[in-house]
Coordinates of C-alpha atoms in Angstrom, one line a residue:
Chain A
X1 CA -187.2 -9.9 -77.1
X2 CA -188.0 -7.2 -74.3
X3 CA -187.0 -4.3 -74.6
X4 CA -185.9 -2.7 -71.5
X5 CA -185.1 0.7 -70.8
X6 CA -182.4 1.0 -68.1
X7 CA -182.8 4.5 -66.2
X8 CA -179.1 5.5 -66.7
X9 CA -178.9 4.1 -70.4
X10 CA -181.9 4.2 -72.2
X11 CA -183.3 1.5 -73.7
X12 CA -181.6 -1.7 -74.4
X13 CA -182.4 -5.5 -76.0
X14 CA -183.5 -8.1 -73.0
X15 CA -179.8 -9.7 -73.5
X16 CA -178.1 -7.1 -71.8
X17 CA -179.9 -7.7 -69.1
X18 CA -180.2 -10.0 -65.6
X19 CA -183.4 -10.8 -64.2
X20 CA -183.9 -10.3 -60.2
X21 CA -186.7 -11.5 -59.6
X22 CA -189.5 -10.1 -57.2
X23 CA -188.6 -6.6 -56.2
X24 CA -189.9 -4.7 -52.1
X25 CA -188.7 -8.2 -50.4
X26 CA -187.3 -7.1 -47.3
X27 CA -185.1 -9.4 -45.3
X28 CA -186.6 -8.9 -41.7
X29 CA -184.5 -7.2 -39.2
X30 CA -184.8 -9.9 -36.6
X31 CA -184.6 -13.2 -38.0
X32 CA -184.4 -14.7 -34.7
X33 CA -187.8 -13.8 -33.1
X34 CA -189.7 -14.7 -36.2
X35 CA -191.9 -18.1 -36.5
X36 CA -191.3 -20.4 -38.8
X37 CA -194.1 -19.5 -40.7
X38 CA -193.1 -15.7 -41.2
X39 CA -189.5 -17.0 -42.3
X40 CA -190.9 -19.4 -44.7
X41 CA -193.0 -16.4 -46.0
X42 CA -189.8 -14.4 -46.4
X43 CA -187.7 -17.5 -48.0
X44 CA -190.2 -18.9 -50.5
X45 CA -193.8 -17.6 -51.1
X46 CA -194.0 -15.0 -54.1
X47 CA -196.4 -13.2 -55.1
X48 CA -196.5 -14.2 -59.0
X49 CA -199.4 -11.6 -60.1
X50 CA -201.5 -12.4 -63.6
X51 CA -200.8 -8.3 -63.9
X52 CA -198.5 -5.7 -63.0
X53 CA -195.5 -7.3 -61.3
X54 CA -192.6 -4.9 -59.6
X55 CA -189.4 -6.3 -60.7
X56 CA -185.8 -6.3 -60.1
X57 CA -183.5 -6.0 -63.4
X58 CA -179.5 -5.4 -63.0
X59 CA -178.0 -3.8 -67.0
X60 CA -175.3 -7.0 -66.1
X61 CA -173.8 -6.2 -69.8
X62 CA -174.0 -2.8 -69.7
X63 CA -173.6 -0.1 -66.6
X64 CA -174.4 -2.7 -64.3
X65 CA -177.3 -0.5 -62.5
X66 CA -179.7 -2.2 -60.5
X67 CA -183.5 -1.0 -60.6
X68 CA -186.8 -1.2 -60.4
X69 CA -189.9 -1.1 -62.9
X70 CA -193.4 -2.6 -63.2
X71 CA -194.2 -5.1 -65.7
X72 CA -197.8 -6.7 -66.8
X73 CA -196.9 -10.3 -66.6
X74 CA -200.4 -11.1 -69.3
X75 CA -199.0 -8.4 -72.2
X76 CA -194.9 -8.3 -71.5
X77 CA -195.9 -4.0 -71.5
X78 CA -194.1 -1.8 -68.7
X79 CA -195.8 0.2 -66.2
X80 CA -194.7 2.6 -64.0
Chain B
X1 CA -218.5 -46.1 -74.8
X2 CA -217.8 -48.2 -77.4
X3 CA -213.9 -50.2 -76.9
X4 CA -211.4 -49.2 -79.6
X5 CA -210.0 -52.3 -81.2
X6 CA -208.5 -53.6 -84.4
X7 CA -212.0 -55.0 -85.2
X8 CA -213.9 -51.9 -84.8
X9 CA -211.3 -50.1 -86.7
X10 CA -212.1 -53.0 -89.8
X11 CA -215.7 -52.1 -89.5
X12 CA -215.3 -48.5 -89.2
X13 CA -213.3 -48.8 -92.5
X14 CA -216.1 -50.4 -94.5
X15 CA -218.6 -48.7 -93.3
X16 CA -217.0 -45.2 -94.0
X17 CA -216.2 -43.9 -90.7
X18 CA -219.4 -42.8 -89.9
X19 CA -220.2 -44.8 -86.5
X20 CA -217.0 -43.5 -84.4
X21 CA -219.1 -41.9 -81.3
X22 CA -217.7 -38.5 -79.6
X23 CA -214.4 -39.1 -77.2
X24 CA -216.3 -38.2 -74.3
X25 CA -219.6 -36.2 -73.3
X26 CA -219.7 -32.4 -73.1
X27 CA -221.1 -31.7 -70.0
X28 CA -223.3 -28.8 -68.4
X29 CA -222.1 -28.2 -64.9
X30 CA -224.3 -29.8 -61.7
X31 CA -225.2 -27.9 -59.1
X32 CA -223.3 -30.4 -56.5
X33 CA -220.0 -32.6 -56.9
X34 CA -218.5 -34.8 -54.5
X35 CA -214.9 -33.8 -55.9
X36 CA -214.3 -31.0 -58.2
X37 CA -211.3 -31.4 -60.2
X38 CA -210.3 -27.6 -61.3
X39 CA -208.0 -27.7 -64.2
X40 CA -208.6 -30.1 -67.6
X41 CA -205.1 -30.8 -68.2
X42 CA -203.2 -34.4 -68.2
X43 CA -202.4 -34.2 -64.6
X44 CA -206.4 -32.7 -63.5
X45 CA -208.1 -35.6 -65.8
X46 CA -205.8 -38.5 -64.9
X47 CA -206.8 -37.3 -60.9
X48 CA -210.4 -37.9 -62.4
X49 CA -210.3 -40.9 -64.1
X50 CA -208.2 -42.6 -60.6
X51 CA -211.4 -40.9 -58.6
X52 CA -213.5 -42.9 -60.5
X53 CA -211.5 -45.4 -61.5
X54 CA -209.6 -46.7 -58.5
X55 CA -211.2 -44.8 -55.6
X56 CA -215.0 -45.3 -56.6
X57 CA -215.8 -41.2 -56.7
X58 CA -217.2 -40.6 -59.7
X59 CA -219.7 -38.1 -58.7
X60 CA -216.9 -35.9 -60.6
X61 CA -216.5 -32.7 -62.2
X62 CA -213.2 -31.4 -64.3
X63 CA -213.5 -28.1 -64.5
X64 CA -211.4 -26.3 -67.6
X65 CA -210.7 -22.8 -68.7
X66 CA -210.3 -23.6 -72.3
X67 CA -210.7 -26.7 -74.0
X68 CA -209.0 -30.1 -73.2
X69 CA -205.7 -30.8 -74.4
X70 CA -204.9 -27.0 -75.1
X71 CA -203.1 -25.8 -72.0
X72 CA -199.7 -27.1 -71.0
X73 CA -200.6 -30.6 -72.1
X74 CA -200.1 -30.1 -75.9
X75 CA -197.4 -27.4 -75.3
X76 CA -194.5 -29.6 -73.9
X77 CA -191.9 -31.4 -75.8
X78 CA -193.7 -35.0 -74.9
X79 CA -190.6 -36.6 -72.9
X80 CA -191.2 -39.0 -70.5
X81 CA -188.2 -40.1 -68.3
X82 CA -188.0 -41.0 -64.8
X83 CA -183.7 -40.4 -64.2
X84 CA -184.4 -38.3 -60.8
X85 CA -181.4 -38.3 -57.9
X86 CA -183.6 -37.8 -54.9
X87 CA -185.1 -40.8 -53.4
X88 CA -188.1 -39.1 -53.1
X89 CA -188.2 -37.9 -57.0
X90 CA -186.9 -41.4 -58.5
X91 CA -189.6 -43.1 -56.8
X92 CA -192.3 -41.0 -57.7
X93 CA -191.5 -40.6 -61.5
X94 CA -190.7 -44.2 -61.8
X95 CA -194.1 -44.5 -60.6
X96 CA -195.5 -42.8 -63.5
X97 CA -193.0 -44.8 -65.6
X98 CA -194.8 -48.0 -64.2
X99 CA -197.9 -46.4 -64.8
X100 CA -197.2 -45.3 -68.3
X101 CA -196.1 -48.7 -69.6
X102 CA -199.6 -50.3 -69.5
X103 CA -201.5 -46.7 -69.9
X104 CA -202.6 -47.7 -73.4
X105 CA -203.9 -51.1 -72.7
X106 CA -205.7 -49.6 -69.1
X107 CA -207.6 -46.3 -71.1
X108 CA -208.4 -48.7 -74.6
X109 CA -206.6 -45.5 -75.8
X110 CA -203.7 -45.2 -77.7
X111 CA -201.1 -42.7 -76.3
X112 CA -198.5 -43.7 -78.5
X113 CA -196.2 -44.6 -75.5
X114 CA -192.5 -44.8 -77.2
X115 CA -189.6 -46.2 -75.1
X116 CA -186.9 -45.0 -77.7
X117 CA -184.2 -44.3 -74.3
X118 CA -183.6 -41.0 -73.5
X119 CA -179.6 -39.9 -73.1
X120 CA -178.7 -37.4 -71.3
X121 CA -175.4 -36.2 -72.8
X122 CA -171.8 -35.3 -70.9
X123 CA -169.4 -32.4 -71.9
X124 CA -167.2 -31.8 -69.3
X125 CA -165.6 -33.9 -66.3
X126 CA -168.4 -32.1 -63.9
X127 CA -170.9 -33.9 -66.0
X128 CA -169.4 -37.1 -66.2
X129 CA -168.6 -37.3 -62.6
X130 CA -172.4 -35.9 -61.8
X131 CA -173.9 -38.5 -65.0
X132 CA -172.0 -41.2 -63.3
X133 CA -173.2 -40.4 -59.8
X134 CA -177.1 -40.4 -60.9
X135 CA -176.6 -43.4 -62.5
X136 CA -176.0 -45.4 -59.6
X137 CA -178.0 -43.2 -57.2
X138 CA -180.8 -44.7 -60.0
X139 CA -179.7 -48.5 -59.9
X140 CA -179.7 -48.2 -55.9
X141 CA -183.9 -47.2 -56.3
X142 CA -184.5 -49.9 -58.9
X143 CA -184.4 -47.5 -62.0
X144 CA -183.1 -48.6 -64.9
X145 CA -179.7 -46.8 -66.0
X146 CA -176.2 -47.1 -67.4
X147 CA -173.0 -44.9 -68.4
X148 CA -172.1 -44.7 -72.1
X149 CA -168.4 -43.9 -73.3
X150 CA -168.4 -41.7 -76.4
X151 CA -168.2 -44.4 -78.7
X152 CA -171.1 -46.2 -77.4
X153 CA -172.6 -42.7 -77.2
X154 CA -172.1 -42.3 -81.3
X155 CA -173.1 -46.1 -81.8
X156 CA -176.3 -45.9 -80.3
X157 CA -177.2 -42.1 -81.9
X158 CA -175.0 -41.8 -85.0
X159 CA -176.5 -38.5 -85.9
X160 CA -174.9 -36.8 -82.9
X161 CA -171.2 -35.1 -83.3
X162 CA -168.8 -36.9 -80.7
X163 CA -165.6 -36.1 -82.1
X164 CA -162.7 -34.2 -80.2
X165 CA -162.9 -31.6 -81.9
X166 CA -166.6 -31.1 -81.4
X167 CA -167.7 -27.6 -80.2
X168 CA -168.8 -29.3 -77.1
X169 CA -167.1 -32.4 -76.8
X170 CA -168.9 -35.7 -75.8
X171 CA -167.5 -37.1 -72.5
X172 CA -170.3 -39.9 -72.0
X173 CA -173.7 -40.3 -71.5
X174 CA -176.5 -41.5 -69.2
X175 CA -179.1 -43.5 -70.4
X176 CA -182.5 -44.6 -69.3
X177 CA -183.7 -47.4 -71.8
X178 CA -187.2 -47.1 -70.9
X179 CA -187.7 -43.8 -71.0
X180 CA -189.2 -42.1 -74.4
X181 CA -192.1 -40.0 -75.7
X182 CA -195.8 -40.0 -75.7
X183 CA -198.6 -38.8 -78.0
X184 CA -199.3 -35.6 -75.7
X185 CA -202.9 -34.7 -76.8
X186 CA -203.6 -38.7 -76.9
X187 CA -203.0 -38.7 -73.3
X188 CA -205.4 -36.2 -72.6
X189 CA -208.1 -37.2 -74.8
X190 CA -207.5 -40.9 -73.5
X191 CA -208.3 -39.8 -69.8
X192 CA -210.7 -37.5 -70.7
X193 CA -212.6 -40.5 -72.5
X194 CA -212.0 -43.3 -69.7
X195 CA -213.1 -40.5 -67.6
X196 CA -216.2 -39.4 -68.9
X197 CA -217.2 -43.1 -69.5
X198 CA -217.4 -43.4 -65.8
X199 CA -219.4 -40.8 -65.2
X200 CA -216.8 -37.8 -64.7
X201 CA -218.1 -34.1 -66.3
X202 CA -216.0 -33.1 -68.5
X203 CA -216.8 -29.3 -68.4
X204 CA -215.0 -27.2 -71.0
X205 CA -214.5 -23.0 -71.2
X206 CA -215.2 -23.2 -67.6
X207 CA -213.0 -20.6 -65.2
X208 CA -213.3 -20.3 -61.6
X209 CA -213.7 -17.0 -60.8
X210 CA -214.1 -17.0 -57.4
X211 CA -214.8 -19.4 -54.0
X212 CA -216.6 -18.2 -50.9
X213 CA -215.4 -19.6 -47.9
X214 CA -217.1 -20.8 -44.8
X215 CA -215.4 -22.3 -41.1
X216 CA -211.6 -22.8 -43.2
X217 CA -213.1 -24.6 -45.8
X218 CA -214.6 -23.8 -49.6
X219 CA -218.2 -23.7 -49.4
X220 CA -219.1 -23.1 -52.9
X221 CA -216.8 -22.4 -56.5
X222 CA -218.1 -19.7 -58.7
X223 CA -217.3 -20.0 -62.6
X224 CA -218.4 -18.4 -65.9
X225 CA -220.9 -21.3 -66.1
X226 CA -222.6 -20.9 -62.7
X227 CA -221.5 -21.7 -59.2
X228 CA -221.6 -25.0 -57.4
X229 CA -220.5 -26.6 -53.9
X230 CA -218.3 -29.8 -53.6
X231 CA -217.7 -32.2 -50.5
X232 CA -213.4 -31.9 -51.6
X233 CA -212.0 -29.3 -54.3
X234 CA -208.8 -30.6 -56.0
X235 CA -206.6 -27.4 -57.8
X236 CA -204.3 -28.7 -61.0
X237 CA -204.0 -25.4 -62.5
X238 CA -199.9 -25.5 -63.1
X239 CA -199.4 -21.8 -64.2
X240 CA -202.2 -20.0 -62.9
X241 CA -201.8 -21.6 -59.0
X242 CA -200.8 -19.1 -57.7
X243 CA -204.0 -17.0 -59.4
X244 CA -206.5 -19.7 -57.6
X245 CA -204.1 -19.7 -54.4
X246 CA -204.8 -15.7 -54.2
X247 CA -208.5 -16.2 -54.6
X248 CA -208.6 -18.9 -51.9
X249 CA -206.3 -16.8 -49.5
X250 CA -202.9 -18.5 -49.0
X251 CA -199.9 -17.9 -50.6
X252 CA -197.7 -20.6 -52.5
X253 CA -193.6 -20.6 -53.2
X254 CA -193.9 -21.2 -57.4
X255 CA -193.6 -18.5 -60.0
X256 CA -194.9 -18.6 -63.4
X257 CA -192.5 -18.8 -66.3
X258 CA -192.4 -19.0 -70.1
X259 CA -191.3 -22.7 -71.2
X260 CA -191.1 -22.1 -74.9
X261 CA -190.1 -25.4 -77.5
X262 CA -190.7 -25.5 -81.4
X263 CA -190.7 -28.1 -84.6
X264 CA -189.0 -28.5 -87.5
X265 CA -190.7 -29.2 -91.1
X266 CA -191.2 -33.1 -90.7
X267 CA -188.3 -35.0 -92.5
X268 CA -187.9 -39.0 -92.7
X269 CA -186.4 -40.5 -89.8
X270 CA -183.2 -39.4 -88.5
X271 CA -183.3 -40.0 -84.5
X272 CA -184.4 -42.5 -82.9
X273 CA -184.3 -41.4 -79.6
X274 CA -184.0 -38.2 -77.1
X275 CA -181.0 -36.9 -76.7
X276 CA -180.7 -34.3 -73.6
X277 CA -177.8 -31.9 -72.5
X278 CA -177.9 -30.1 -69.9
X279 CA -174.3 -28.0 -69.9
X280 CA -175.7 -26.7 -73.2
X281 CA -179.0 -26.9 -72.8
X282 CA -180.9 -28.5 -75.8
X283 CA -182.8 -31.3 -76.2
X284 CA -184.5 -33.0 -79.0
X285 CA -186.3 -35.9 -80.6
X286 CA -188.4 -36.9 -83.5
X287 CA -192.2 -36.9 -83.8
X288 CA -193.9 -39.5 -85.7
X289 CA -195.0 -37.4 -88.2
X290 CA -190.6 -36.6 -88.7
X291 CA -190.9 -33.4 -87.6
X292 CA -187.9 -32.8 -84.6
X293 CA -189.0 -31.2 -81.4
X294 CA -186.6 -29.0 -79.5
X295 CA -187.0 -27.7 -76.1
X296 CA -184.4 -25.7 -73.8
X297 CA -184.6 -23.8 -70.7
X298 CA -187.2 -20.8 -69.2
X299 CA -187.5 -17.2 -69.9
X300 CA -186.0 -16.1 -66.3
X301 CA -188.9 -13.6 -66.1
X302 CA -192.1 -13.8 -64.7
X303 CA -195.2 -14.4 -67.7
X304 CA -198.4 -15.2 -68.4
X305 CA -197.9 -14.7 -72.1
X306 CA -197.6 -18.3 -73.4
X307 CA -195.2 -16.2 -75.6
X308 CA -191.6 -17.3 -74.8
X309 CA -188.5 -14.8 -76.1
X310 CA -186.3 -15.2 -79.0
X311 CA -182.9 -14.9 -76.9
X312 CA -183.8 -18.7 -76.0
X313 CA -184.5 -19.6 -79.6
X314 CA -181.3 -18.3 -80.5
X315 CA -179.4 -20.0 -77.8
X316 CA -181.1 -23.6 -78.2
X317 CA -181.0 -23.6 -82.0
X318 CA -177.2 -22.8 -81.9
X319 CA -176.4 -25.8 -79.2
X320 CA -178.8 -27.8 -81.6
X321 CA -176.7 -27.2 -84.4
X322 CA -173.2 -27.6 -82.6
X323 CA -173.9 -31.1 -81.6
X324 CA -175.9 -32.4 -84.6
X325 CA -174.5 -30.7 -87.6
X326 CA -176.4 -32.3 -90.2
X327 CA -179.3 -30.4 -89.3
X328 CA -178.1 -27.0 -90.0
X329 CA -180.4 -26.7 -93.5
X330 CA -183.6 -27.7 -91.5
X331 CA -186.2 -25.0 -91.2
X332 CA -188.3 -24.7 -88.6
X333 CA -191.7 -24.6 -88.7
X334 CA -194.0 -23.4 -85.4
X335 CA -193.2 -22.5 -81.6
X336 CA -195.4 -21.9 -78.8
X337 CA -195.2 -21.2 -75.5
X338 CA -196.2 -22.7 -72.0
X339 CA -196.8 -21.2 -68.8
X340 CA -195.1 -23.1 -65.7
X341 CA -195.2 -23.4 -62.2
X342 CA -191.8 -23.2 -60.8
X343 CA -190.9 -24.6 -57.2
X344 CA -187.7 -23.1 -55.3
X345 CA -186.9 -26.5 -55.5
X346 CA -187.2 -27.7 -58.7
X347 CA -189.7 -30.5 -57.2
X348 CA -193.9 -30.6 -57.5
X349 CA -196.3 -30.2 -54.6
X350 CA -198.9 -32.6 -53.8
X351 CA -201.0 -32.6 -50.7
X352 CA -203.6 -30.6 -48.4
X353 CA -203.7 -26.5 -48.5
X354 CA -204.7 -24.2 -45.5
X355 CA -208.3 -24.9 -46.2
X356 CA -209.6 -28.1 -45.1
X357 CA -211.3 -29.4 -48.6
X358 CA -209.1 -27.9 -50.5
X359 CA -206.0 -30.5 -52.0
X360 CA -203.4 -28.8 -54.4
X361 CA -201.3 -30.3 -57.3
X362 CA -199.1 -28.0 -58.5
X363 CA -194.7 -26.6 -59.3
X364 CA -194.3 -29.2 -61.8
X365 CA -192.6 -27.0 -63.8
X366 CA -190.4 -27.9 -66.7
X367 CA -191.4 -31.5 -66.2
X368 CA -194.7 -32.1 -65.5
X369 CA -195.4 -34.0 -68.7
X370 CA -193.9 -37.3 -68.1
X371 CA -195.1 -37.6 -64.3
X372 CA -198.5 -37.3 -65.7
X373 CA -200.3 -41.1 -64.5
X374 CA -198.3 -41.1 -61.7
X375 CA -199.7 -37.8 -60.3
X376 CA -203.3 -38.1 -61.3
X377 CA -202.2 -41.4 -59.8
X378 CA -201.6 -40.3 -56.3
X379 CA -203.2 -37.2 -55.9
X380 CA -206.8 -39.1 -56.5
X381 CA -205.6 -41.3 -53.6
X382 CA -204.8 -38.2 -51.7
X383 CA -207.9 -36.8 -52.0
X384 CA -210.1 -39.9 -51.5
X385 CA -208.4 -40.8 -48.5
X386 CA -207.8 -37.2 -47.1
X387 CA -204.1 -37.7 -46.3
X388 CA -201.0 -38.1 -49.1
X389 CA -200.4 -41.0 -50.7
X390 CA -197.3 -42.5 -49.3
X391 CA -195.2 -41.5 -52.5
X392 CA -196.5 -37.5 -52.2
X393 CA -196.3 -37.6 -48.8
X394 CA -192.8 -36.2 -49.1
X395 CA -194.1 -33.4 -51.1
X396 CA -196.6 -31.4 -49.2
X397 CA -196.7 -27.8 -48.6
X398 CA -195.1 -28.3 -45.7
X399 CA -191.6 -29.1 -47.0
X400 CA -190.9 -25.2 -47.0
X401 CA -191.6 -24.8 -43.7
X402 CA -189.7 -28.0 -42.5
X403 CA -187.1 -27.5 -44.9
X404 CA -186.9 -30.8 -45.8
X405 CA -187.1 -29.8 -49.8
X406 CA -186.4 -32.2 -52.4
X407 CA -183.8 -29.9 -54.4
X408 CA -183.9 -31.0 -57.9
X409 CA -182.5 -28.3 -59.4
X410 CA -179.4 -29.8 -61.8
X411 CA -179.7 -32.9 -60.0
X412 CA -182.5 -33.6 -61.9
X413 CA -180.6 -34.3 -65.3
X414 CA -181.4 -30.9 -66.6
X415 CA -181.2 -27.6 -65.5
X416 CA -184.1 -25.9 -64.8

């Protein structure tokens, strides 16, 4: 079980929490000019690192903040 | 190679067991390969023994990490079931059904190929209506199904806990007669040995560290054990494609997850078949040693860890013990943990990459166990010929481009 520390809570069992996935994805601003390749890039490719990974949680059972923290993917340890 | 048979076994026994020969041959790497195979799981050494086998290419090389058998291969709860909606899905897995049926007899290798019917179980009218609906989506490709009312349900699994006032109640059931289990590590060994026989390299604790690239194509591989060129380069490295995408220089839509299942201490036999549900998300059968396997649903974070969390145990162990009572006293023994390749859609890609030489074989996922002949099957052809084989053809790259994807997630008889 992970434990995750939730920057207005503290620190708080995995259970209380929501995974959201792959954090710094920006929707582009103009959709409409963009290649099918660059919106394919936005839609589905991920980075999936073996190593740090910067990742969206939401505390979904508890304050319901969303934030962001680092996390190495090989050892489950956070980073900043 | 000397043929496994019933005869050999006899003089085997009398003689003490001394004359079995090694499985295959452990290989030093070759400086040049017409294919390379990176990846030593089911899906890389099936690709190698079709190479060989069906395609003539046998100026081969399989090029795994670890050792064979010891990745995702021996970490999956050994289910083999073709019940896919999509067109595209049922006609591919049922090809690796086909395949799997005579996989014993075609590798003199017994993988222990059990077609005890897999049932995937109903709880609510959403499930019966969606059960219902894949079961004749199935008949319309040729793939064997049928419905089962609750008390056919209970008839045909009497361990399982049907009545009304059930924690989740059963509504019904789909069932896929020939589906069942397999001896996982038998399959790997099995192609490992048919391919080795025919002149693949087996090459064990063997990573790819690197390629170096030349005109859009991959000029050379470099690995712990030296580096070497090959005419084609196939990549069937489920968790870690995305790792071997990076180094090659494109990106790919999967993302690595924990799949996590575990044993019980081995009892006598008790269940005869699998039993899936996917509202609860459990499912289970029995090994032939007696010991029940149970496998549920991914950690929803990213890992590496082949370490899966103990929310998920909780969660599958209690939906265990809701619909099969009776095995509330039994303790469990081990767990492990795999690392998969998940796809956006819930379905696998097969095909050609950015780079010329390079062909991928990757987002299997949860499920990549059961479609093992069928995609060594046709990502051999793919590579021999250059272009998809006309059952991965719908499953290129390209798909998320197009956005013709093959969305399997929950249509796919469990969720994902």
């Amino acid at each position: 079980m992970l434990l995750i520390v939730c920057p207005h809570c503290g620190p708080r069992d995995q259970t209380e929490f929501s995974h959201g996935g792959e954090a710094g994805r920006v929707r582009p601003a103009n959709p409409e000019v963009l290649g099918d390749a660059e919106w394919t890039d936005y839609l589905f490719m991920r980075t999936n690192p073996k190593g740090v990974h910067k990742e969206r949680w939401c505390h979904s059972a508890g304050c319901r903040k969303w934030f962001v923290t680092g996390r190495d993917t090989r050892s489950h340890g956070w980073v900043k | 190679m000397r043929t496994y048979s019933a005869l050999a076994l006899l003089r085997e026994g009398l003689s003490g067991h001394r004359g079995w020969q090694r499985a295959w041959a452990d290989a030093t790497p070759k400086p040049h390969y017409d294919v390379v195979i990176i990846g030593g799981g089911g899906h890389g050494l099936a690709t190698a023994h079709y190479l060989a086998a069906e395609h003539g290419i046998s100026n081969v090389a399989v090029l795994e990490k670890g050792w064979i058998g010891g990745g995702n291969t021996g970490r999956n709860t050994t289910i083999v079931r073709s019940n896919y909606l999509w067109d595209e899905s049922a006609r591919l897995y049922d090809h690796a059904l086909g395949l799997w049926e005579g996989l014993s007899d075609a590798l003199n290798y017994n993988v222990m190929f059990s077609q005890r019917g897999v049932m995937n179980l109903a709880h609510n009218l959403g499930d019966v209506r969606e059960g219902k609906r894949r079961v004749n989506a199935l008949r319309l490709n040729g793939v064997d199904s049928e419905w089962l009312e609750p008390a056919a349900v209970k008839a045909f699994c009497p361990p399982l806990e049907v009545g009304a006032a059930a924690r989740y109640p059963v509504m019904g059931a789909t069932l896929q007669r020939r589906a069942g289990t397999a001896r996982h590590d038998a399959v790997a060994w099995g192609y490992a040995r048919a391919a080795s026989a025919r002149g693949v390299d087996i090459i064990q604790n063997c990573e790819v560290t690197g390629f170096r690239r030349e005109g859009g194509r991959i000029a050379a591989i470099e690995t712990t054990r030296g580096s070497m060129t090959a005419g084609k380069v196939g990549m069937v490295v489920a968790g870690h494609s995305s790792v071997l995408a990076d180094m090659a220089g494109f990106r790919l839509p999967v993302e690595s997850h924990t799949l996590q299942a575990l044993v019980s201490e081995p009892v006598k036999p008790v269940l005869d078949t699998v039993v899936m549900s996917n509202a609860v998300h459990v499912y289970v059968s029995q090994s032939d040693k007696g010991e029940l396997v149970i496998g549920a649903g991914i950690d929803d974070y990213l890992s590496y860890a082949q370490r899966g969390s103990f929310p998920v145990i909780e969660h599958q162990m209690g939906a265990l013990l809701a619909l099969f009572p009776s095995f509330s006293r039994l303790r469990m023994l081990r767990g492990w943990g795999g690392t998969v390749d998940i796809c956006p859609d819930a379905s696998p890609i097969i095909g050609r990459t950015p780079l010329d030489n390079l062909f991928i074989n990757c987002g299997w996922g949860t499920g990549g166990f059961k479609a093992t002949p069928g995609s060594g099957h046709v990502f051999a052809h793919t590579i021999a010929r250059g272009e998809p084989h006309p059952l991965a053809a719908p499953f290129g790259l390209e798909r998320f481009t197009s956005g013709r994807l093959i969305d399997e997630h929950g249509a796919a008889a469990v969720a994902h």
